[in-house]
Amino acid sequence: MNWGVHDVFSIENYGENILGARIAIPKILQLFHKYDIHATWAIVGMLHCKNKKELLTCLESIEVPYENEALSAKHNLPNVGEDEQADLYHYGNSLIKMIKEIPNQEIGSHTFTHYYCLEEGQQIEHFEKDLQAVDNLNEGISSLVFPRNQVNIEYLKLCHEYGITAYRGNEKSWIYGPYIKEMNTTIKRMLRLADNYINITGHHSYKLEKVSTNPIINVPSSRFLRPYSSKLSILERLRLQRIKNSLTEAAKNNKYYHLWWHPHNFGKNTEKNLQFLEEILVHVEYLKGKYHFQSMHMREMVNLINSNKAN
């Protein structure tokens, strides 16, 4: 919701996307149920809070002392309403309940405060307080997605101590490595954009036996599902074929493919994005029949990897 973008966009210029996510999520869940898709929903912990009093109580013990104060969730608190009924941008308990009602959906963590693990000012003791807040949700969360993909390898051992067994790593290419804003150069952005349409960096599919497991399991990303763009609509078939080709390569070679996106990416042009997603899922259904391809969320990946190691 807005916790993921409050330091980048205002409600005025991005609020439509966030409200649109509330429309997109039930429809995404319908597609997942229709095609038996097992998915991990990495949720910012603050979205679990039912009202501002509960939110403020949870935040009391958490410090987020970035040098750039605007990055902090606490900096955004004046814009937060009293509860989900009054504020559709900063609360998501009803959506979490909806996700839980659909089979094979895992509730994961996107940290409690959308915590940035590579920004100047933050330290491991601050991150531990955030992990404690996630643990206090009592959701049995074991999968983590680092906000802005800021994977901090030095923090993984601490994640293990708090019951996290897997995280989503980055694609194995220099253009996808963890970064802060200052490192996100124009050439990297241009190459990442082009890579959505033509195969520049490879399929990013992975053999289970080759993933890193120490101290927790790295389930690397394969592809960010870029939202529909009217300016680039002529390239949509290329974008779809890029993903389908990589899925086929993974299925043929007994690898896995990790597709991800944010619900707010579907907040505009919702029907076009859903149609695009369904075309992907139809292809996954075909691969299930032809190559015994499976859909798994991150916790199931961990279980499978651990089972293979035991055997």
Tab-separated table of N, CA, C and O in Angstrom, residues 158-231:
chain	number	residue	atom	x	y	z
A	158	LEU	N	20.663	-13.024	11.481
A	158	LEU	CA	19.668	-12.499	12.420
A	158	LEU	C	18.259	-12.914	11.990
A	158	LEU	O	17.422	-13.267	12.835
A	159	CYS	N	18.001	-12.878	10.691
A	159	CYS	CA	16.698	-13.329	10.183
A	159	CYS	C	16.437	-14.778	10.613
A	159	CYS	O	15.323	-15.115	11.038
A	160	HIS	N	17.458	-15.609	10.497
A	160	HIS	CA	17.338	-17.018	10.892
A	160	HIS	C	16.946	-17.142	12.362
A	160	HIS	O	16.106	-17.980	12.727
A	161	GLU	N	17.525	-16.303	13.213
A	161	GLU	CA	17.229	-16.351	14.648
A	161	GLU	C	15.775	-16.020	14.940
A	161	GLU	O	15.227	-16.432	15.970
A	162	TYR	N	15.136	-15.271	14.039
A	162	TYR	CA	13.735	-14.896	14.237
A	162	TYR	C	12.782	-15.737	13.392
A	162	TYR	O	11.646	-15.337	13.144
A	163	GLY	N	13.233	-16.902	12.962
A	163	GLY	CA	12.336	-17.850	12.307
A	163	GLY	C	12.152	-17.661	10.819
A	163	GLY	O	11.319	-18.335	10.203
A	164	ILE	N	12.912	-16.740	10.219
A	164	ILE	CA	12.842	-16.560	8.773
A	164	ILE	C	13.684	-17.654	8.122
A	164	ILE	O	14.864	-17.826	8.449
A	165	THR	N	13.096	-18.391	7.209
A	165	THR	CA	13.805	-19.505	6.569
A	165	THR	C	14.155	-19.235	5.119
A	165	THR	O	14.963	-19.954	4.528
A	166	ALA	N	13.562	-18.177	4.527
A	166	ALA	CA	13.834	-17.883	3.118
A	166	ALA	C	13.647	-16.404	2.835
A	166	ALA	O	12.858	-15.720	3.498
A	167	TYR	N	14.380	-15.917	1.857
A	167	TYR	CA	14.203	-14.549	1.385
A	167	TYR	C	14.273	-14.538	-0.133
A	167	TYR	O	14.786	-15.471	-0.749
A	168	ARG	N	13.726	-13.497	-0.720
A	168	ARG	CA	13.806	-13.356	-2.173
A	168	ARG	C	15.064	-12.570	-2.527
A	168	ARG	O	15.169	-11.377	-2.232
A	169	GLY	N	16.021	-13.258	-3.152
A	169	GLY	CA	17.231	-12.598	-3.602
A	169	GLY	C	17.033	-11.925	-4.940
A	169	GLY	O	15.953	-11.989	-5.541
A	170	ASN	N	18.073	-11.270	-5.418
A	170	ASN	CA	18.014	-10.567	-6.692
A	170	ASN	C	18.513	-11.441	-7.832
A	170	ASN	O	19.244	-12.417	-7.622
A	171	GLU	N	18.121	-11.077	-9.046
A	171	GLU	CA	18.606	-11.784	-10.224
A	171	GLU	C	20.139	-11.688	-10.300
A	171	GLU	O	20.735	-10.715	-9.854
A	172	LYS	N	20.728	-12.708	-10.886
A	172	LYS	CA	22.188	-12.776	-10.937
A	172	LYS	C	22.715	-12.000	-12.153
A	172	LYS	O	23.153	-12.577	-13.139
A	173	SER	N	22.630	-10.687	-12.055
A	173	SER	CA	23.161	-9.795	-13.080
A	173	SER	C	23.493	-8.473	-12.406
A	173	SER	O	22.783	-8.034	-11.485
A	174	TRP	N	24.530	-7.805	-12.867
A	174	TRP	CA	24.962	-6.550	-12.236
A	174	TRP	C	23.902	-5.459	-12.321
A	174	TRP	O	23.870	-4.553	-11.497
A	175	ILE	N	22.990	-5.566	-13.286
A	175	ILE	CA	21.964	-4.526	-13.386
A	175	ILE	C	20.844	-4.723	-12.366
A	175	ILE	O	20.010	-3.828	-12.175
A	176	TYR	N	20.808	-5.894	-11.718
A	176	TYR	CA	19.767	-6.185	-10.732
A	176	TYR	C	20.292	-6.269	-9.300
A	176	TYR	O	19.539	-6.602	-8.389
A	177	GLY	N	21.561	-5.996	-9.081
A	177	GLY	CA	22.124	-6.103	-7.740
A	177	GLY	C	21.483	-5.125	-6.764
A	177	GLY	O	20.898	-4.112	-7.158
A	178	PRO	N	21.570	-5.414	-5.440
A	178	PRO	CA	21.007	-4.501	-4.436
A	178	PRO	C	21.604	-3.106	-4.562
A	178	PRO	O	22.801	-2.961	-4.813
A	179	TYR	N	20.765	-2.090	-4.384
A	179	TYR	CA	21.268	-0.730	-4.535
A	179	TYR	C	20.430	0.261	-3.735
A	179	TYR	O	19.279	-0.023	-3.377
A	180	ILE	N	21.030	1.411	-3.449
A	180	ILE	CA	20.287	2.563	-2.957
A	180	ILE	C	20.109	3.521	-4.134
A	180	ILE	O	20.687	3.317	-5.203
A	181	LYS	N	19.299	4.547	-3.949
A	181	LYS	CA	18.892	5.412	-5.053
A	181	LYS	C	20.075	5.944	-5.855
A	181	LYS	O	20.053	5.977	-7.085
A	182	GLU	N	21.140	6.339	-5.137
A	182	GLU	CA	22.281	6.953	-5.800
A	182	GLU	C	23.012	5.982	-6.727
A	182	GLU	O	23.737	6.407	-7.635
A	183	MET	N	22.840	4.690	-6.504
A	183	MET	CA	23.523	3.681	-7.321
A	183	MET	C	22.689	3.237	-8.518
A	183	MET	O	23.158	2.473	-9.365
A	184	ASN	N	21.433	3.706	-8.575
A	184	ASN	CA	20.517	3.276	-9.631
A	184	ASN	C	20.727	4.156	-10.869
A	184	ASN	O	19.944	5.054	-11.163
A	185	THR	N	21.772	3.876	-11.608
A	185	THR	CA	22.184	4.729	-12.718
A	185	THR	C	21.227	4.622	-13.907
A	185	THR	O	20.469	3.658	-14.033
A	186	THR	N	21.298	5.606	-14.777
A	186	THR	CA	20.445	5.621	-15.971
A	186	THR	C	20.688	4.398	-16.838
A	186	THR	O	19.740	3.798	-17.356
A	187	ILE	N	21.944	3.992	-16.991
A	187	ILE	CA	22.246	2.830	-17.838
A	187	ILE	C	21.637	1.568	-17.252
A	187	ILE	O	21.109	0.728	-17.985
A	188	LYS	N	21.650	1.428	-15.924
A	188	LYS	CA	21.021	0.265	-15.289
A	188	LYS	C	19.519	0.266	-15.544
A	188	LYS	O	18.934	-0.772	-15.876
A	189	ARG	N	18.889	1.420	-15.391
A	189	ARG	CA	17.440	1.510	-15.600
A	189	ARG	C	17.083	1.194	-17.043
A	189	ARG	O	16.091	0.488	-17.317
A	190	MET	N	17.858	1.683	-17.965
A	190	MET	CA	17.591	1.432	-19.385
A	190	MET	C	17.753	-0.041	-19.727
A	190	MET	O	16.946	-0.615	-20.461
A	191	LEU	N	18.786	-0.656	-19.180
A	191	LEU	CA	19.016	-2.082	-19.458
A	191	LEU	C	17.932	-2.941	-18.827
A	191	LEU	O	17.491	-3.930	-19.424
A	192	ARG	N	17.503	-2.577	-17.611
A	192	ARG	CA	16.428	-3.346	-16.972
A	192	ARG	C	15.137	-3.231	-17.779
A	192	ARG	O	14.395	-4.211	-17.929
A	193	LEU	N	14.853	-2.030	-18.285
A	193	LEU	CA	13.668	-1.841	-19.115
A	193	LEU	C	13.750	-2.708	-20.361
A	193	LEU	O	12.805	-3.445	-20.689
A	194	ALA	N	14.874	-2.656	-21.057
A	194	ALA	CA	15.027	-3.437	-22.289
A	194	ALA	C	14.937	-4.929	-22.018
A	194	ALA	O	14.399	-5.698	-22.831
A	195	ASP	N	15.430	-5.351	-20.840
A	195	ASP	CA	15.460	-6.776	-20.495
A	195	ASP	C	14.060	-7.344	-20.299
A	195	ASP	O	13.861	-8.554	-20.314
A	196	ASN	N	13.075	-6.464	-20.120
A	196	ASN	CA	11.685	-6.930	-20.024
A	196	ASN	C	11.145	-7.404	-21.365
A	196	ASN	O	10.168	-8.154	-21.406
A	197	TYR	N	11.783	-6.970	-22.457
A	197	TYR	CA	11.246	-7.239	-23.790
A	197	TYR	C	12.139	-8.151	-24.627
A	197	TYR	O	11.635	-8.903	-25.464
A	198	ILE	N	13.443	-8.093	-24.400
A	198	ILE	CA	14.376	-8.978	-25.106
A	198	ILE	C	15.327	-9.594	-24.094
A	198	ILE	O	15.611	-9.005	-23.049
A	199	ASN	N	15.790	-10.774	-24.401
A	199	ASN	CA	16.600	-11.525	-23.443
A	199	ASN	C	18.038	-11.006	-23.450
A	199	ASN	O	18.865	-11.447	-24.240
A	200	ILE	N	18.310	-10.082	-22.527
A	200	ILE	CA	19.648	-9.516	-22.400
A	200	ILE	C	20.462	-10.276	-21.349
A	200	ILE	O	21.630	-10.586	-21.560
A	201	THR	N	19.828	-10.582	-20.218
A	201	THR	CA	20.571	-11.122	-19.072
A	201	THR	C	20.299	-12.602	-18.799
A	201	THR	O	20.799	-13.149	-17.823
A	202	GLY	N	19.499	-13.240	-19.648
A	202	GLY	CA	19.225	-14.666	-19.433
A	202	GLY	C	17.831	-14.910	-18.883
A	202	GLY	O	17.046	-13.982	-18.664
A	203	HIS	N	17.527	-16.184	-18.646
A	203	HIS	CA	16.187	-16.565	-18.184
A	203	HIS	C	16.007	-16.373	-16.677
A	203	HIS	O	14.881	-16.261	-16.200
A	204	HIS	N	17.086	-16.398	-15.940
A	204	HIS	CA	17.016	-16.314	-14.473
A	204	HIS	C	16.112	-17.399	-13.891
A	204	HIS	O	15.278	-17.135	-13.021
A	205	SER	N	16.281	-18.589	-14.407
A	205	SER	CA	15.650	-19.763	-13.810
A	205	SER	C	16.745	-20.514	-13.049
A	205	SER	O	17.927	-20.396	-13.370
A	206	TYR	N	16.342	-21.284	-12.051
A	206	TYR	CA	17.337	-21.806	-11.111
A	206	TYR	C	17.080	-23.274	-10.772
A	206	TYR	O	15.932	-23.700	-10.594
A	207	LYS	N	18.163	-24.027	-10.640
A	207	LYS	CA	18.104	-25.392	-10.134
A	207	LYS	C	18.007	-25.339	-8.607
A	207	LYS	O	18.767	-24.624	-7.951
A	208	LEU	N	17.110	-26.124	-8.051
A	208	LEU	CA	16.921	-26.117	-6.602
A	208	LEU	C	18.210	-26.435	-5.859
A	208	LEU	O	18.542	-25.813	-4.847
A	209	GLU	N	18.956	-27.420	-6.384
A	209	GLU	CA	20.145	-27.869	-5.668
A	209	GLU	C	21.279	-26.847	-5.688
A	209	GLU	O	22.281	-26.999	-4.977
A	210	LYS	N	21.125	-25.785	-6.482
A	210	LYS	CA	22.192	-24.791	-6.578
A	210	LYS	C	21.884	-23.489	-5.839
A	210	LYS	O	22.715	-22.583	-5.820
A	211	VAL	N	20.713	-23.394	-5.219
A	211	VAL	CA	20.388	-22.168	-4.498
A	211	VAL	C	21.165	-22.124	-3.189
A	211	VAL	O	21.479	-23.149	-2.592
A	212	SER	N	21.484	-20.914	-2.742
A	212	SER	CA	22.194	-20.735	-1.479
A	212	SER	C	21.257	-21.028	-0.319
A	212	SER	O	20.112	-20.571	-0.295
A	213	THR	N	21.737	-21.778	0.661
A	213	THR	CA	20.895	-22.177	1.793
A	213	THR	C	21.442	-21.724	3.139
A	213	THR	O	20.837	-22.013	4.173
A	214	ASN	N	22.571	-21.043	3.154
A	214	ASN	CA	23.220	-20.691	4.413
A	214	ASN	C	23.338	-19.169	4.544
A	214	ASN	O	23.887	-18.515	3.655
A	215	PRO	N	22.810	-18.571	5.634
A	215	PRO	CA	22.157	-19.197	6.785
A	215	PRO	C	20.667	-19.457	6.573
A	215	PRO	O	20.050	-20.204	7.305
A	216	ILE	N	20.068	-18.795	5.553
A	216	ILE	CA	18.688	-19.102	5.165
A	216	ILE	C	18.659	-19.247	3.647
A	216	ILE	O	19.610	-18.905	2.955
A	217	ILE	N	17.553	-19.771	3.144
A	217	ILE	CA	17.469	-20.108	1.728
A	217	ILE	C	17.165	-18.875	0.880
A	217	ILE	O	16.263	-18.096	1.181
A	218	ASN	N	17.967	-18.706	-0.158
A	218	ASN	CA	17.760	-17.630	-1.117
A	218	ASN	C	16.898	-18.155	-2.260
A	218	ASN	O	17.281	-19.087	-2.957
A	219	VAL	N	15.719	-17.572	-2.417
A	219	VAL	CA	14.831	-17.923	-3.525
A	219	VAL	C	14.866	-16.737	-4.494
A	219	VAL	O	14.022	-15.843	-4.438
A	220	PRO	N	15.875	-16.681	-5.368
A	220	PRO	CA	16.092	-15.459	-6.155
A	220	PRO	C	14.931	-15.127	-7.082
A	220	PRO	O	14.192	-16.002	-7.539
A	221	SER	N	14.815	-13.845	-7.349
A	221	SER	CA	13.845	-13.367	-8.332
A	221	SER	C	14.243	-13.802	-9.737
A	221	SER	O	15.423	-13.917	-10.056
A	222	SER	N	13.237	-14.044	-10.557
A	222	SER	CA	13.463	-14.286	-11.980
A	222	SER	C	13.040	-13.082	-12.813
A	222	SER	O	13.716	-12.697	-13.758
A	223	ARG	N	11.911	-12.475	-12.450
A	223	ARG	CA	11.382	-11.390	-13.285
A	223	ARG	C	10.372	-10.562	-12.489
A	223	ARG	O	9.486	-11.113	-11.831
A	224	PHE	N	10.530	-9.249	-12.529
A	224	PHE	CA	9.503	-8.329	-12.063
A	224	PHE	C	8.469	-8.192	-13.165
A	224	PHE	O	8.815	-7.898	-14.318
A	225	LEU	N	7.204	-8.425	-12.822
A	225	LEU	CA	6.131	-8.321	-13.800
A	225	LEU	C	5.788	-6.846	-13.995
A	225	LEU	O	4.972	-6.274	-13.278
A	226	ARG	N	6.447	-6.251	-14.957
A	226	ARG	CA	6.274	-4.828	-15.242
A	226	ARG	C	4.825	-4.556	-15.638
A	226	ARG	O	4.232	-5.303	-16.428
A	227	PRO	N	4.211	-3.494	-15.102
A	227	PRO	CA	2.817	-3.211	-15.454
A	227	PRO	C	2.669	-2.685	-16.883
A	227	PRO	O	3.627	-2.225	-17.499
A	228	TYR	N	1.449	-2.778	-17.359
A	228	TYR	CA	1.107	-2.295	-18.700
A	228	TYR	C	1.443	-0.808	-18.838
A	228	TYR	O	1.197	-0.001	-17.943
A	229	SER	N	2.013	-0.444	-19.980
A	229	SER	CA	2.306	0.955	-20.296
A	229	SER	C	1.727	1.272	-21.666
A	229	SER	O	2.064	0.608	-22.656
A	230	SER	N	0.861	2.279	-21.736
A	230	SER	CA	0.275	2.647	-23.027
A	230	SER	C	1.352	3.117	-23.999
A	230	SER	O	1.247	2.897	-25.215
A	231	LYS	N	2.424	3.725	-23.470
A	231	LYS	CA	3.498	4.222	-24.331
A	231	LYS	C	4.268	3.076	-24.993
A	231	LYS	O	4.853	3.246	-26.066
